[in-house]
CSV table of C-alpha atoms in Angstrom, one decimal:
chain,number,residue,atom,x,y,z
A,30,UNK,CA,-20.6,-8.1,3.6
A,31,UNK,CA,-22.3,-5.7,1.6
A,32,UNK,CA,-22.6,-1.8,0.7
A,33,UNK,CA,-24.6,0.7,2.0
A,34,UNK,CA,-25.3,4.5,1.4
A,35,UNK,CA,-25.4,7.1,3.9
A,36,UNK,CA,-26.3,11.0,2.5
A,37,UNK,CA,-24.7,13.2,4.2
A,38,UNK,CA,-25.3,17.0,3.3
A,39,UNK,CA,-26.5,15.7,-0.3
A,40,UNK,CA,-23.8,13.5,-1.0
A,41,UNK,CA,-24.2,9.5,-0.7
A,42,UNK,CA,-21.0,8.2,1.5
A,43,UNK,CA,-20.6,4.9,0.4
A,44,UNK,CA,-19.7,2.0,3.6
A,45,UNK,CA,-18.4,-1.2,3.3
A,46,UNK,CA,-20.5,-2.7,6.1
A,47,UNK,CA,-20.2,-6.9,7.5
A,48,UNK,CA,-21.7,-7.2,11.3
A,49,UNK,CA,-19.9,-9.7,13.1
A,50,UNK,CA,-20.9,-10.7,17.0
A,51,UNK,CA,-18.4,-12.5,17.4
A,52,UNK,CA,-16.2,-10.3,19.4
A,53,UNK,CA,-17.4,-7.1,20.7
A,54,UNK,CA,-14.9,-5.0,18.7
A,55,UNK,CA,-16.1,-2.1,16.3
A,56,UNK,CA,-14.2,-0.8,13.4
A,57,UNK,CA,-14.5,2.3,11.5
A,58,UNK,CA,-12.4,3.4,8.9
A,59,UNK,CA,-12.8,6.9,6.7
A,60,UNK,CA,-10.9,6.8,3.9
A,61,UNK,CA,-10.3,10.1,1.7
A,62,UNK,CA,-9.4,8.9,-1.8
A,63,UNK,CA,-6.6,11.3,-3.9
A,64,UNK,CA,-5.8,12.8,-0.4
A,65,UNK,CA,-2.1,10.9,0.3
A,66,UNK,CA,1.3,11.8,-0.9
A,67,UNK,CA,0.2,12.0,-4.7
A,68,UNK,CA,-1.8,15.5,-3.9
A,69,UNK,CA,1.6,16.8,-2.2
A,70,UNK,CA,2.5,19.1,-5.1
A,71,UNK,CA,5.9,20.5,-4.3
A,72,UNK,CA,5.6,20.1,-1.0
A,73,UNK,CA,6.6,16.3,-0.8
A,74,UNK,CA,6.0,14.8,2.5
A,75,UNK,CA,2.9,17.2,3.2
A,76,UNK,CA,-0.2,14.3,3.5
A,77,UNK,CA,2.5,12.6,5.4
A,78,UNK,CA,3.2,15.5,7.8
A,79,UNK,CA,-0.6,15.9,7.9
A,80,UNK,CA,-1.9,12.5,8.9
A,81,UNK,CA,1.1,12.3,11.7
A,82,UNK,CA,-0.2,15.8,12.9
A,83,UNK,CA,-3.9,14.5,13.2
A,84,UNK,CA,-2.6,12.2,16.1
A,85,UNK,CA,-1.9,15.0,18.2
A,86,UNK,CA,-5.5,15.2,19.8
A,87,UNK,CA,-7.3,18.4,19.7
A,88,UNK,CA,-7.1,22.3,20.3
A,89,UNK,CA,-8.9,21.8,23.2
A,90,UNK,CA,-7.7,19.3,25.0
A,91,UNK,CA,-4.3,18.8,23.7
A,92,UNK,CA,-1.9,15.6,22.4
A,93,UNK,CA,-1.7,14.1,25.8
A,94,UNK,CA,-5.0,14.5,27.5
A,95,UNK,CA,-6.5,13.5,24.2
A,96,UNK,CA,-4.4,10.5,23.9
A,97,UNK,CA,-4.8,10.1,28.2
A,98,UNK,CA,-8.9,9.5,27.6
A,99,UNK,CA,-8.7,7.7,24.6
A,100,UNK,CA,-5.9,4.9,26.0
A,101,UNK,CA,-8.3,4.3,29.3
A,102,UNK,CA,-10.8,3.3,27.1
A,103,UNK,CA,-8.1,1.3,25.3
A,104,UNK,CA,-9.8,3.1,21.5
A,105,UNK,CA,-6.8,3.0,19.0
A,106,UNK,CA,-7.8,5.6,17.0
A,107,UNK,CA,-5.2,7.1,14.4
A,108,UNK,CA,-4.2,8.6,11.4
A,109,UNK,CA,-2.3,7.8,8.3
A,110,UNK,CA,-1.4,8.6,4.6
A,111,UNK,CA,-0.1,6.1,2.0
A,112,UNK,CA,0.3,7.5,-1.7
A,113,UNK,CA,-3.3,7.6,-2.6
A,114,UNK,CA,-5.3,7.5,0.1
A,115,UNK,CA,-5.6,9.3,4.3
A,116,UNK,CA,-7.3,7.2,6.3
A,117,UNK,CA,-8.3,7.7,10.1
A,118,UNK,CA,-9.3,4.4,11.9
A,119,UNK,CA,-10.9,3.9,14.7
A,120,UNK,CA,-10.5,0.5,16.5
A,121,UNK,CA,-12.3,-0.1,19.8
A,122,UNK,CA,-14.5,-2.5,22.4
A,123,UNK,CA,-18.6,-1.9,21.5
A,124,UNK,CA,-19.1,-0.6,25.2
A,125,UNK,CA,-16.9,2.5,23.9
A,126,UNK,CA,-17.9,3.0,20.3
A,127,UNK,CA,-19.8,6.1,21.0
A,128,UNK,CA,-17.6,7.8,22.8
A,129,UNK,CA,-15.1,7.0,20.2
A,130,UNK,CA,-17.4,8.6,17.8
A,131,UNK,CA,-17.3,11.8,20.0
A,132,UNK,CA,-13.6,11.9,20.2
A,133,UNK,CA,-13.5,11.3,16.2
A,134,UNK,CA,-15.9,14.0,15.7
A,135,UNK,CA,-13.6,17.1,17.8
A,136,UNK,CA,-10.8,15.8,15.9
A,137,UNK,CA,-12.7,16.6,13.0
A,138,UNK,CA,-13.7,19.8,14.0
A,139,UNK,CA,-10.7,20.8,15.6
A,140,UNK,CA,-7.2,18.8,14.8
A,141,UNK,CA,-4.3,20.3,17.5
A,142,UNK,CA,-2.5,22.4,14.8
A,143,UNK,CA,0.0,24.5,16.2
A,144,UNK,CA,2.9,26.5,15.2
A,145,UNK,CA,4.2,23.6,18.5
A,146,UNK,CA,2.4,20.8,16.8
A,147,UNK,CA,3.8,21.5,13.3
A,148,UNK,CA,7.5,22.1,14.8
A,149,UNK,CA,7.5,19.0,16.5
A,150,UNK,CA,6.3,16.5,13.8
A,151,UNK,CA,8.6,18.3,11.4
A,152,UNK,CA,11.6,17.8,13.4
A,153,UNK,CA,10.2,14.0,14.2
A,154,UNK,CA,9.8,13.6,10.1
A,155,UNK,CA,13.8,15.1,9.3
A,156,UNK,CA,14.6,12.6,11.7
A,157,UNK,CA,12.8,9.8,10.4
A,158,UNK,CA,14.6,11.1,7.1
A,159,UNK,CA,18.0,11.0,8.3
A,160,UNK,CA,17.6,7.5,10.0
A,161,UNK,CA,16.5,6.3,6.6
A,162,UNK,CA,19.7,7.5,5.0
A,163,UNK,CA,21.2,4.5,6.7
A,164,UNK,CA,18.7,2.1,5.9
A,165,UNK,CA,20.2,0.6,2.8
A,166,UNK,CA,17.2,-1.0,1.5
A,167,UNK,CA,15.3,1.9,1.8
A,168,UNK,CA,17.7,3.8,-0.3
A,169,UNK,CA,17.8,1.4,-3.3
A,170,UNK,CA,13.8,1.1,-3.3
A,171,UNK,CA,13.9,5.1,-3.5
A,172,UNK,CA,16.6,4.9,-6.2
A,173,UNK,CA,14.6,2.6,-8.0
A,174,UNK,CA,11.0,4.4,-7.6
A,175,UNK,CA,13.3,7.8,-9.2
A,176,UNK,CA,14.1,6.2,-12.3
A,177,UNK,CA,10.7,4.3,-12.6
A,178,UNK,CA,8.8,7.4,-12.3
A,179,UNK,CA,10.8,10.2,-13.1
A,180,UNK,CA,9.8,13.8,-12.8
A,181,UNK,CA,6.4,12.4,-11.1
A,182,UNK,CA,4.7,11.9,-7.2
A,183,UNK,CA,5.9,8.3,-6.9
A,184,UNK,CA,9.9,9.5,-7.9
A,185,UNK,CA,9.6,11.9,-4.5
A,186,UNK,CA,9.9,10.3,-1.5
A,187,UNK,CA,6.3,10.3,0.5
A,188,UNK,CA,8.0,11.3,3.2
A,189,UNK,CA,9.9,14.2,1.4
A,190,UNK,CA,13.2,15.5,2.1
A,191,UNK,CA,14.7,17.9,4.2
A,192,UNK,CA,14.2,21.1,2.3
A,193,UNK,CA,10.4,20.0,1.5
A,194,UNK,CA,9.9,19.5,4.9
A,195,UNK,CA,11.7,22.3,6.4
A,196,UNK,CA,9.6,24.5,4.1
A,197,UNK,CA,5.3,23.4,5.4
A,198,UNK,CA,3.8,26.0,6.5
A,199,UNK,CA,1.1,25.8,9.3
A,200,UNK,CA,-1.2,27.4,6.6
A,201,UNK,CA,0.3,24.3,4.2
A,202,UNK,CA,-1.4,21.7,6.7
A,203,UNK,CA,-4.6,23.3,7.2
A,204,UNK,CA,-5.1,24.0,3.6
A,205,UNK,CA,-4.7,20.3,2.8
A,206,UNK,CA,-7.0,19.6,5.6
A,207,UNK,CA,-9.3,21.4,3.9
A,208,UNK,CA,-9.4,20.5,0.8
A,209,UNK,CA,-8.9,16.9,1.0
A,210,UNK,CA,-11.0,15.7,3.9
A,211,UNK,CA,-14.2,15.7,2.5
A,212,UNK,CA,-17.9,14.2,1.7
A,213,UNK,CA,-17.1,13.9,-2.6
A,214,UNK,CA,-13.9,11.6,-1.8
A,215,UNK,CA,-14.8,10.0,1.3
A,216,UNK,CA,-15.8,6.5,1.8
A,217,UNK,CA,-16.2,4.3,4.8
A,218,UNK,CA,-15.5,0.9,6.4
A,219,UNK,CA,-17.7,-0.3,9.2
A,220,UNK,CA,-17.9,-3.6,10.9
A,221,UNK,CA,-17.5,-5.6,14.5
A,222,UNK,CA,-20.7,-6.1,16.9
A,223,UNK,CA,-22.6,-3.1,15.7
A,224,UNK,CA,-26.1,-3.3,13.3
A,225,UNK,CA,-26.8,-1.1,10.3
A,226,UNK,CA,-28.9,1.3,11.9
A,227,UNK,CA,-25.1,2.4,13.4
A,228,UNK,CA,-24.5,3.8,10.1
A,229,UNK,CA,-26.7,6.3,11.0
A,230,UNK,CA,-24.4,7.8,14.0
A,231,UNK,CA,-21.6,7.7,11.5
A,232,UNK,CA,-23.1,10.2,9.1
A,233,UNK,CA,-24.0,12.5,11.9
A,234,UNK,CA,-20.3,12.3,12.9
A,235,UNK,CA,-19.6,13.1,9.1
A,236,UNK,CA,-21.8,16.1,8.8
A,237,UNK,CA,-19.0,18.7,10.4
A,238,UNK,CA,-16.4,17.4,7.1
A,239,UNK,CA,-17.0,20.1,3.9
A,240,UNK,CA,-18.8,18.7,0.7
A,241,UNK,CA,-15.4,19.0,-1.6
A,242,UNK,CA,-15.5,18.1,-4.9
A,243,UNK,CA,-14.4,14.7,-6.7
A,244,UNK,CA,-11.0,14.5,-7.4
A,245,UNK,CA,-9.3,12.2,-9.8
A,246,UNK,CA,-6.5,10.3,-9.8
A,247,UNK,CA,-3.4,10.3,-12.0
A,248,UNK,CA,-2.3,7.0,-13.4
A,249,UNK,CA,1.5,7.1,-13.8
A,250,UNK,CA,3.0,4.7,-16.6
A,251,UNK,CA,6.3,2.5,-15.5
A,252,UNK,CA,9.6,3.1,-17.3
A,253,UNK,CA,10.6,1.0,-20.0
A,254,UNK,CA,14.1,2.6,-20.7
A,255,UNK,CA,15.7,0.0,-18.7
A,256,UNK,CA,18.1,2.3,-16.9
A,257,UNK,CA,20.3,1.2,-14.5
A,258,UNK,CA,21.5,3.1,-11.3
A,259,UNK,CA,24.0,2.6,-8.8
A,260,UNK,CA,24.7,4.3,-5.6
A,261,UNK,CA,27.9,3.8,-3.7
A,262,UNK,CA,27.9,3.3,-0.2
A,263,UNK,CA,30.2,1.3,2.9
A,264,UNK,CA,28.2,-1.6,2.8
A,265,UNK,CA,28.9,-5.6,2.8
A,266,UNK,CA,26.3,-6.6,0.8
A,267,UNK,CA,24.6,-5.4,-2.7
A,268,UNK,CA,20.9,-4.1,-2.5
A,269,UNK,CA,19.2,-4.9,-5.6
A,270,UNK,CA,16.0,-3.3,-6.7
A,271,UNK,CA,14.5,-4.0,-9.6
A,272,UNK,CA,10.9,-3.6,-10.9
A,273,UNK,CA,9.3,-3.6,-15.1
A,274,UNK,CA,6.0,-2.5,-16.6
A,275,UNK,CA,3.2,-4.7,-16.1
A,276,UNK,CA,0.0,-3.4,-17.7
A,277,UNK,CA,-2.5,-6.2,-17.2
A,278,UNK,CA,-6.6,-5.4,-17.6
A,279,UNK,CA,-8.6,-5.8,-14.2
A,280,UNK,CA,-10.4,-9.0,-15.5
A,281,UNK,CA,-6.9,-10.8,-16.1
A,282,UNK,CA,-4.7,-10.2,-12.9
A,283,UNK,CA,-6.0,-13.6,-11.4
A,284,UNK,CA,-3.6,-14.9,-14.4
A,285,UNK,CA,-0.9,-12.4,-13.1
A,286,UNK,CA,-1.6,-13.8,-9.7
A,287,UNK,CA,-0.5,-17.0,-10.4
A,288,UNK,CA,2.3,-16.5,-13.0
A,289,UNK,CA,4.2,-14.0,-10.5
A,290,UNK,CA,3.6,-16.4,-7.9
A,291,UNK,CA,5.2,-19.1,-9.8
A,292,UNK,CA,8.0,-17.1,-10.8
A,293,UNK,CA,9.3,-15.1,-7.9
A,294,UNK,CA,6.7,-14.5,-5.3
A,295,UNK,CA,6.3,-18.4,-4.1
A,296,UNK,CA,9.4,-18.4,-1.6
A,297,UNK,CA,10.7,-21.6,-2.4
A,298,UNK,CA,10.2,-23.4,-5.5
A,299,UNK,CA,10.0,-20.2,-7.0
A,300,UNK,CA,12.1,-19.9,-10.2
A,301,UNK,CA,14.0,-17.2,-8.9
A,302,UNK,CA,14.4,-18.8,-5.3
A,303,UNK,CA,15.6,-21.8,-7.2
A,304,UNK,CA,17.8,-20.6,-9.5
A,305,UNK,CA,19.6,-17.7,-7.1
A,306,UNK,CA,20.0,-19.2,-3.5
A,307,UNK,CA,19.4,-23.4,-4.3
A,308,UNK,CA,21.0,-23.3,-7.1
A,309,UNK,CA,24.0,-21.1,-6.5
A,310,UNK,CA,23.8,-19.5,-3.6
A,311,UNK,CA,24.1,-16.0,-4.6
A,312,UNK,CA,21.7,-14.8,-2.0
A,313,UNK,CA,18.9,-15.7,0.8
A,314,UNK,CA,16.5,-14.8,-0.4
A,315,UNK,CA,15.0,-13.0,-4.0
A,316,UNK,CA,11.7,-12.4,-5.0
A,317,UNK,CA,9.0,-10.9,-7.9
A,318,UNK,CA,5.7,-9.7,-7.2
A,319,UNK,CA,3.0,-7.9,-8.9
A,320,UNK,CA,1.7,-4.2,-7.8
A,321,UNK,CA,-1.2,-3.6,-9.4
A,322,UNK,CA,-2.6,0.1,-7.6
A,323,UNK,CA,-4.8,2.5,-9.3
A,324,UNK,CA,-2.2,4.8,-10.1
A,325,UNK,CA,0.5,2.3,-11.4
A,326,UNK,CA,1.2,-0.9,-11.8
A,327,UNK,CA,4.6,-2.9,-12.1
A,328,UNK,CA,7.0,-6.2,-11.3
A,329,UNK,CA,8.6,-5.6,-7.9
A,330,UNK,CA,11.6,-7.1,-7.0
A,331,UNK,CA,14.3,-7.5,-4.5
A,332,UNK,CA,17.4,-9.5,-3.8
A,333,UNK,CA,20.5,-8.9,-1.7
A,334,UNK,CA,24.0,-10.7,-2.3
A,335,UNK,CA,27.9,-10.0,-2.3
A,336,UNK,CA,29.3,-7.2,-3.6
A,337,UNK,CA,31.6,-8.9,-5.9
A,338,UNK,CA,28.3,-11.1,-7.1
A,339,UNK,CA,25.9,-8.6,-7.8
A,340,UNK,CA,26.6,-8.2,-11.6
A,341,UNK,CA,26.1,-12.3,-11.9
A,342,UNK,CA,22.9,-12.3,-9.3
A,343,UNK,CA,21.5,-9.7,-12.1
A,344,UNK,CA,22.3,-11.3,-15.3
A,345,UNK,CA,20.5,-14.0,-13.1
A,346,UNK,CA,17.3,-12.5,-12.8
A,347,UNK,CA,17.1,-11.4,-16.6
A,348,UNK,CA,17.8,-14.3,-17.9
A,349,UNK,CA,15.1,-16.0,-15.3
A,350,UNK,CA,12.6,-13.5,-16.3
A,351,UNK,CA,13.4,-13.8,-20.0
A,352,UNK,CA,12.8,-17.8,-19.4
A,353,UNK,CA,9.7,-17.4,-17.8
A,354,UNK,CA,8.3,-14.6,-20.5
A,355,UNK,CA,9.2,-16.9,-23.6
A,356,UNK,CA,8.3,-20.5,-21.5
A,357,UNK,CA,6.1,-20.2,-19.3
A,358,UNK,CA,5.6,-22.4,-17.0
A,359,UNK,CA,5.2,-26.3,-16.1
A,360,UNK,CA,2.0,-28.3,-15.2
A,361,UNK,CA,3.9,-29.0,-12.0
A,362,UNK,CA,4.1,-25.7,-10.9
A,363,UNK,CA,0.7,-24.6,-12.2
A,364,UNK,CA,-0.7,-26.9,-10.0
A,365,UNK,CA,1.4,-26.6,-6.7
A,366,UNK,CA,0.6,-22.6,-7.1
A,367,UNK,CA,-3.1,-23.5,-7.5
A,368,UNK,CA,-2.8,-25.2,-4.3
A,369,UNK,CA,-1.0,-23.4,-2.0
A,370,UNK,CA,-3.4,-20.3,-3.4
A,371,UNK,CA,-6.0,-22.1,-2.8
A,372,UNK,CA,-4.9,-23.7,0.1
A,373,UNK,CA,-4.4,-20.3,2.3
A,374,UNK,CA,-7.6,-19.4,2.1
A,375,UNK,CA,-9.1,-19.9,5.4
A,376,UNK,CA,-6.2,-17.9,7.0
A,377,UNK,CA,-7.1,-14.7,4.5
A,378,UNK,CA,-10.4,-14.9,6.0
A,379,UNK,CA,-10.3,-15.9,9.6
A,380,UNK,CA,-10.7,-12.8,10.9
A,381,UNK,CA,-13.1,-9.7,10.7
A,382,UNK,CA,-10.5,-7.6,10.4
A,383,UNK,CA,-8.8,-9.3,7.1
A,384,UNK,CA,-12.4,-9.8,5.4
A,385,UNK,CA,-12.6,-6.1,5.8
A,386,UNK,CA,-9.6,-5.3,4.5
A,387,UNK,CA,-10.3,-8.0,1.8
A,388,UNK,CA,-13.2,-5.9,0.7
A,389,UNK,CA,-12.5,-2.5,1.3
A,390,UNK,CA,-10.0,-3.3,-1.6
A,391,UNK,CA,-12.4,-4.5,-3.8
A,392,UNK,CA,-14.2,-1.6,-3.4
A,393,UNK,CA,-11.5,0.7,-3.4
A,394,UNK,CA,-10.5,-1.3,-7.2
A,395,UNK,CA,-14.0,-0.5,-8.6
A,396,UNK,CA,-14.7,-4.7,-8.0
A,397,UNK,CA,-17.5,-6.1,-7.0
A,398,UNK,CA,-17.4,-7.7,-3.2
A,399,UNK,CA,-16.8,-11.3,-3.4
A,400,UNK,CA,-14.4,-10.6,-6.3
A,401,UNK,CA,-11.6,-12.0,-3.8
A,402,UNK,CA,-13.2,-15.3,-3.6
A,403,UNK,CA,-14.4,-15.4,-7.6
A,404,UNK,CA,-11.2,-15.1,-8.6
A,405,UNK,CA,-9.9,-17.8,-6.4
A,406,UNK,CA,-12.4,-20.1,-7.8
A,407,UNK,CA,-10.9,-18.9,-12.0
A,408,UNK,CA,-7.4,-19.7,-10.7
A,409,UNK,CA,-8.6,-23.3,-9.7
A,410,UNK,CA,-10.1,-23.3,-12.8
A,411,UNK,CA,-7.2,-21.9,-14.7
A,412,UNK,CA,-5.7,-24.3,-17.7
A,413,UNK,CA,-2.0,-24.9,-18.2
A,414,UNK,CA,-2.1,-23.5,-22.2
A,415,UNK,CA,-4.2,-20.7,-21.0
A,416,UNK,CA,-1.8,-19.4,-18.2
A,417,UNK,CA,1.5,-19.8,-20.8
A,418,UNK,CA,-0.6,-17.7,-23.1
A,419,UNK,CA,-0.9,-14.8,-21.1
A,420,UNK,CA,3.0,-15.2,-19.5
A,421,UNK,CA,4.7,-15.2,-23.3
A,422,UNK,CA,1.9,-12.2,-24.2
A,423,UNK,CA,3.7,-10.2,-21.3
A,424,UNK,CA,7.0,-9.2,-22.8
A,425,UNK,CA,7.2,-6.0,-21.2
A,426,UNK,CA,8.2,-7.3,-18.0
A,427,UNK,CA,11.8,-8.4,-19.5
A,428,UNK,CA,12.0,-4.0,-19.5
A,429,UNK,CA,13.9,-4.4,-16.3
A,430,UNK,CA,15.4,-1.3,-14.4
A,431,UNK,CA,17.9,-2.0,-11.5
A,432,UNK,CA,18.9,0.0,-8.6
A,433,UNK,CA,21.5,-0.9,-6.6
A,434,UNK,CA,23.0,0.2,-3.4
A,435,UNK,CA,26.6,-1.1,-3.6
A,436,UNK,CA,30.2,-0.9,-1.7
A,437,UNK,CA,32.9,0.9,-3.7
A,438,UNK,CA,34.7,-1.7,-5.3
């Protein structure tokens, strides 16, 4: 695995590049950075629109023809939009790399967007919308994102509402297009049975995309007003969301790692999984994890249980966390995380396509590559007073807010 430059109308693209014979697969990734549902302005659900709208082939030849040529060859190649980031993918045998390349470059130079095009995704996307009205979890993870980030991207749904939608513009989706897939914010992932001398075909494929310039991104900061929120719906069970601040520097999240681990994200023996279902049975399943993405960074939680429980499944999880914040943990579980963490480790890398991922992250995260496997080797190394230092220094992440999707009682 390693990095390698391509310049590209004066700019230097950076690719993650590992060749790999041991399949004859090729992927390609392009990923636009500040070009997902954070640069939607008030038109939420606009870099989701977009990406959807950049699988409908070209001008010339159209959603299904494009599609038609493509699925003979069996290439997979696709667009999509998370909150920070587009990213079109190509995924394909070697024997059809280059004419993957050529199907990846018309898109390119000419995405099918049409008055039709943009009527039909829309109507797909309000939809999509109104299904998700009746997913309950989906709800109470919006409700909870609202009161975390108010009055920012990450409250709006990424893949807006109705009147957002309703009002894109053809004009909306070729301006984005235009100002967001470009050289400055563009990097690339490469790998499969193909040599470094590939790259080369890449950056001529690049060459029809506009310089741009950098953009930067917005880091939001997670509520600590520990509001609650409820929303009342016909449902037999209680959703319950919840998620704190957890501002932890870069070179100490291998602590955070572990300590989240142990505390909620471990499945069982977890305290939460313990205390909530084992214990007294309020629920399935519960769980705590860490997000740690350039733009924020938070506890994540999650449990579901009975309506008439859901006010002693919360007290629950605050007085857990509150434990774990002033306790820390055990030498027992310090060293059954340690070895399940260290245990997984050949299934996190059995694949081409995971060791990719593994380092386009690293990447992405301004880390060097092989920071995946350093920080492995510091949690093995990780002593019990050191890891209860850095829990009981965390008391922000007792600043719990809860959403919760609810039957009327």
């Amino acid at each position: 695995m390693k990095i390698l430059n391509l310049e590209v109308k004066d700019a230097k693209i950076p690719v993650v590049f590992e060749s790999s014979k041991a399949m004859p697969v090729v992927l390609l990734r392009l990923v636009f950075k500040v070009a997902g549902s954070c640069e939607d302005g008030e038109k939420s659900g606009l870099a989701k629109l977009v990406a959807n709208m950049l699988n409908e082939g070209t001008l010339s030849l159209g959603s299904s023809e494009f599609a038609r040529l493509l699925e003979t060859r069996a290439i997979n190649l696709s667009a999509s939009a998370g909150f920070e980031t587009l990213s079109i993918d190509i995924n394909c045998l070697k024997e059809h790399f280059s004419y993957a390349l050529s199907k990846l470059k018309e898109l390119l130079s000419e995405p099918n967007f049409t008055d039709e095009i943009l009527a039909r995704n829309k109507a797909l996307t309000l939809g999509e919308i109104a299904s998700n009205e009746n997913d309950f979890d989906y709800v109470a993870r919006r409700g909870l994102m609202e009161i975390l980030y108010p009055k920012t991207p990450l409250g709006k749904a990424g893949l807006g509402n109705e009147k957002s939608i309703k009002s894109i513009t053809l004009k909306d989706a070729k301006n984005f297009v235009a100002s967001h897939l470009d050289l400055a914010n563009l990097f690339v992932v490469f790998g499969g049975d193909v040599s470094e001398a590939q790259t080369a075909t890449v950056g001529e494929i690049l060459s029809v995309l506009p310089a741009g310039k950098q953009r930067n991104l917005s880091h939001f900061a997670t509520s600590d007003k520990c509001e609650a929120k409820e929303i009342v719906r016909s449902s037999e069970q209680a959703y319950i969301y919840f998620g704190s601040p957890y501002e932890v520097p870069k070179q100490e999240r291998y602590k955070a790692i572990v300590a989240t681990f142990i505390l909620g994200e471990g499945g069982f023996g977890s305290r939460l999984m313990e205390e909530i279902r084992v214990k007294r049975g309020l629920a399935y399943s519960a769980y705590a994890r860490n997000i740690f993405n350039l733009s924020y960074t938070q506890i994540f939680g999650y449990m579901q249980t009975k309506n008439d429980k859901k006010d002693e499944a919360i007290a629950v999880i605050k007085d857990e966390i509150l434990k774990f914040s002033q306790n820390g943990v055990s030498k027992t579980e310090l060293a059954q995380a340690k070895k399940f963490l260290s245990g997984s480790l050949p299934l996190r890398l059995e694949t081409l396509f995971k060791r990719l991922d593994i380092a386009q992250n690293e990447f992405y995260e301004g880390k060097p590559l092989g920071s995946f496997l350093s920080e492995l080797d510091k949690i093995s190394a990780l002593k019990f007073d050191e890891l209860n230092h850095f829990i009981t220094s965390h008391a922000e992440i007792n600043k719990l807010s809860f959403c919760v999707l609810r039957n009327e009682i």
